[in-house]
């Protein structure tokens, strides 16, 4: 069906290339005409039924076009780390095509850890090209929900705990995707910070916190990134479901930010006929109509924005004003994507995409601790013992809607053998985590079944460690339930499956030990001081293993920085009561209420305010070289610092700018965070090279959100610019005045 429509549209567009000779051709088919003119031209040509058909799904991932006018269907795909395998028309399971194995890019927390805007563009550009090649118009991603609790199962699909970092990284991602004529659909809007009871929890957040912490990344994606689509989230905000939340969608997104794109429901996230019509939802997707809990299949006509909508219009209960607005937005999306004047063809699983995936993965790997053990000499003849399930578990498969099918995935095992050709590489499993290898009918092809007991596994690993020259433990989390996955939250912040005890036992006997934690969210490491080096790796996608060995060998000098704080213990964090998480059920309500009592004190803002030691600070990450900071300067609102590579090898430093507001600020009595990230720059330096890094501070960087007057307020005064290698490693500071 889709191909036919595209052919009709293409034929019509082709005919129009001799438009001057044929002035009767409709404006909406003229790619040289302004999009708004095209919309105004086609809207009156549509029947009521055709319009309603456009605002809801016709299959799991598509909505209807208007074949008689050559208006194509809209096809969506997950997102955000690669292009989801084709699924059946009305089923989540993959359909078993043989030409849809994509490039898996690193998870978004890995991208965020690169702190590299160019790589974010490259990521978006590459994944967008894969979407275009596969005939998709909307990529369901990226995600920018803030890491409020380390337990959120979907932290790996998001860009960390800081709104500025997430905002800076999402903009180039969106632009990159959309440079292919594919809409980025930024998700999940908004205050959707947990998976537990995700469809039955109402987030209660004060306005200051909402505007300062939870909205800025979305705002940046819309205003600076120019996102063409936004996905409403499953949860409620202030007692109203977010897919048709009046304040979030009508007042803020479309009102204050002037969003002219399409609001798409999360799959099954619309809950109410009238609200879906009135409150800013433009397209309803999902399998069922009641939050994914069940219904006869193929029930698309029962959607809130399907027959119930038609009936309301026909019997006069609602007018067509909202419908025309929704359809105009969908047409705008179509004219920006499949009917855009620019021809995009995309590309799929190209060598360039694999290379991009490897680069991004490596640039986001964080060296947390190192006593000089790393990097390892690629020519080593040592006995290298690899321990851990993640040494060979393929981690692209699983985790919910971001599950991908790939042609291959380089495991750490394969990459280590390749990177150290002279070494004697052996493996011990050490523990059993998740031996399964199948998700939505996508198979890893691995048999990870195990017959040894937990004790025997640990015993074997310790015995082998005694004989090794160096142990590289590669463990952490995976994509199964209660780990890094959609649909459930983690139960604890530590490593599961007895890994902490195992690491300690191995550390006692191993001459040298490197631990690689693979996760997409914060994992505490109480054993840290017992091992020589620690590496935070992520779900690196197709090229994960190569990216890891690039860092272990020093081929890539690590430059990743943590996009979130890792506390020593969960209890150290800002979430301390049941009302904060996982929420409480009040009598008479059919959902749980969750109160963001911690306010703006999320992540490092909390650990700073409470003066709590942390294991790995936000922004932390080491290098194989050393960087020296000196001579900060301020000139008006411009602040700068000199950074020198004082070590023996080339490397990159992420220079971080935090700003401290004047104490006892004149106008306000509000408590502000001790410092907030307002700038960063990743600089590549040869040994001995020095660069001056300059930041232009804007009034908005200094502002707090005054909820009472509903304005951003930048107070005059003397502010301090702090330059750091992490939020807890501030090297230089300089004062500057605002007004
Ligand atoms: C997820 C979305 C996803 C959608 C379609 C939902 O369950 O929350 O992130 O894009 O499914 O697969």
mmCIF file of C-alpha atoms in Angstrom, residues 373 523 570 591:
data_model
loop_
_atom_site.group_PDB
_atom_site.id
_atom_site.type_symbol
_atom_site.label_atom_id
_atom_site.label_comp_id
_atom_site.label_asym_id
_atom_site.label_seq_id
_atom_site.Cartn_x
_atom_site.Cartn_y
_atom_site.Cartn_z
ATOM 1 C CA UNK A 373 47.175 -0.590 34.714
ATOM 2 C CA UNK A 523 25.681 1.282 39.339
ATOM 3 C CA UNK A 570 20.734 4.627 46.989
ATOM 4 C CA UNK A 591 -3.646 5.933 40.071
#
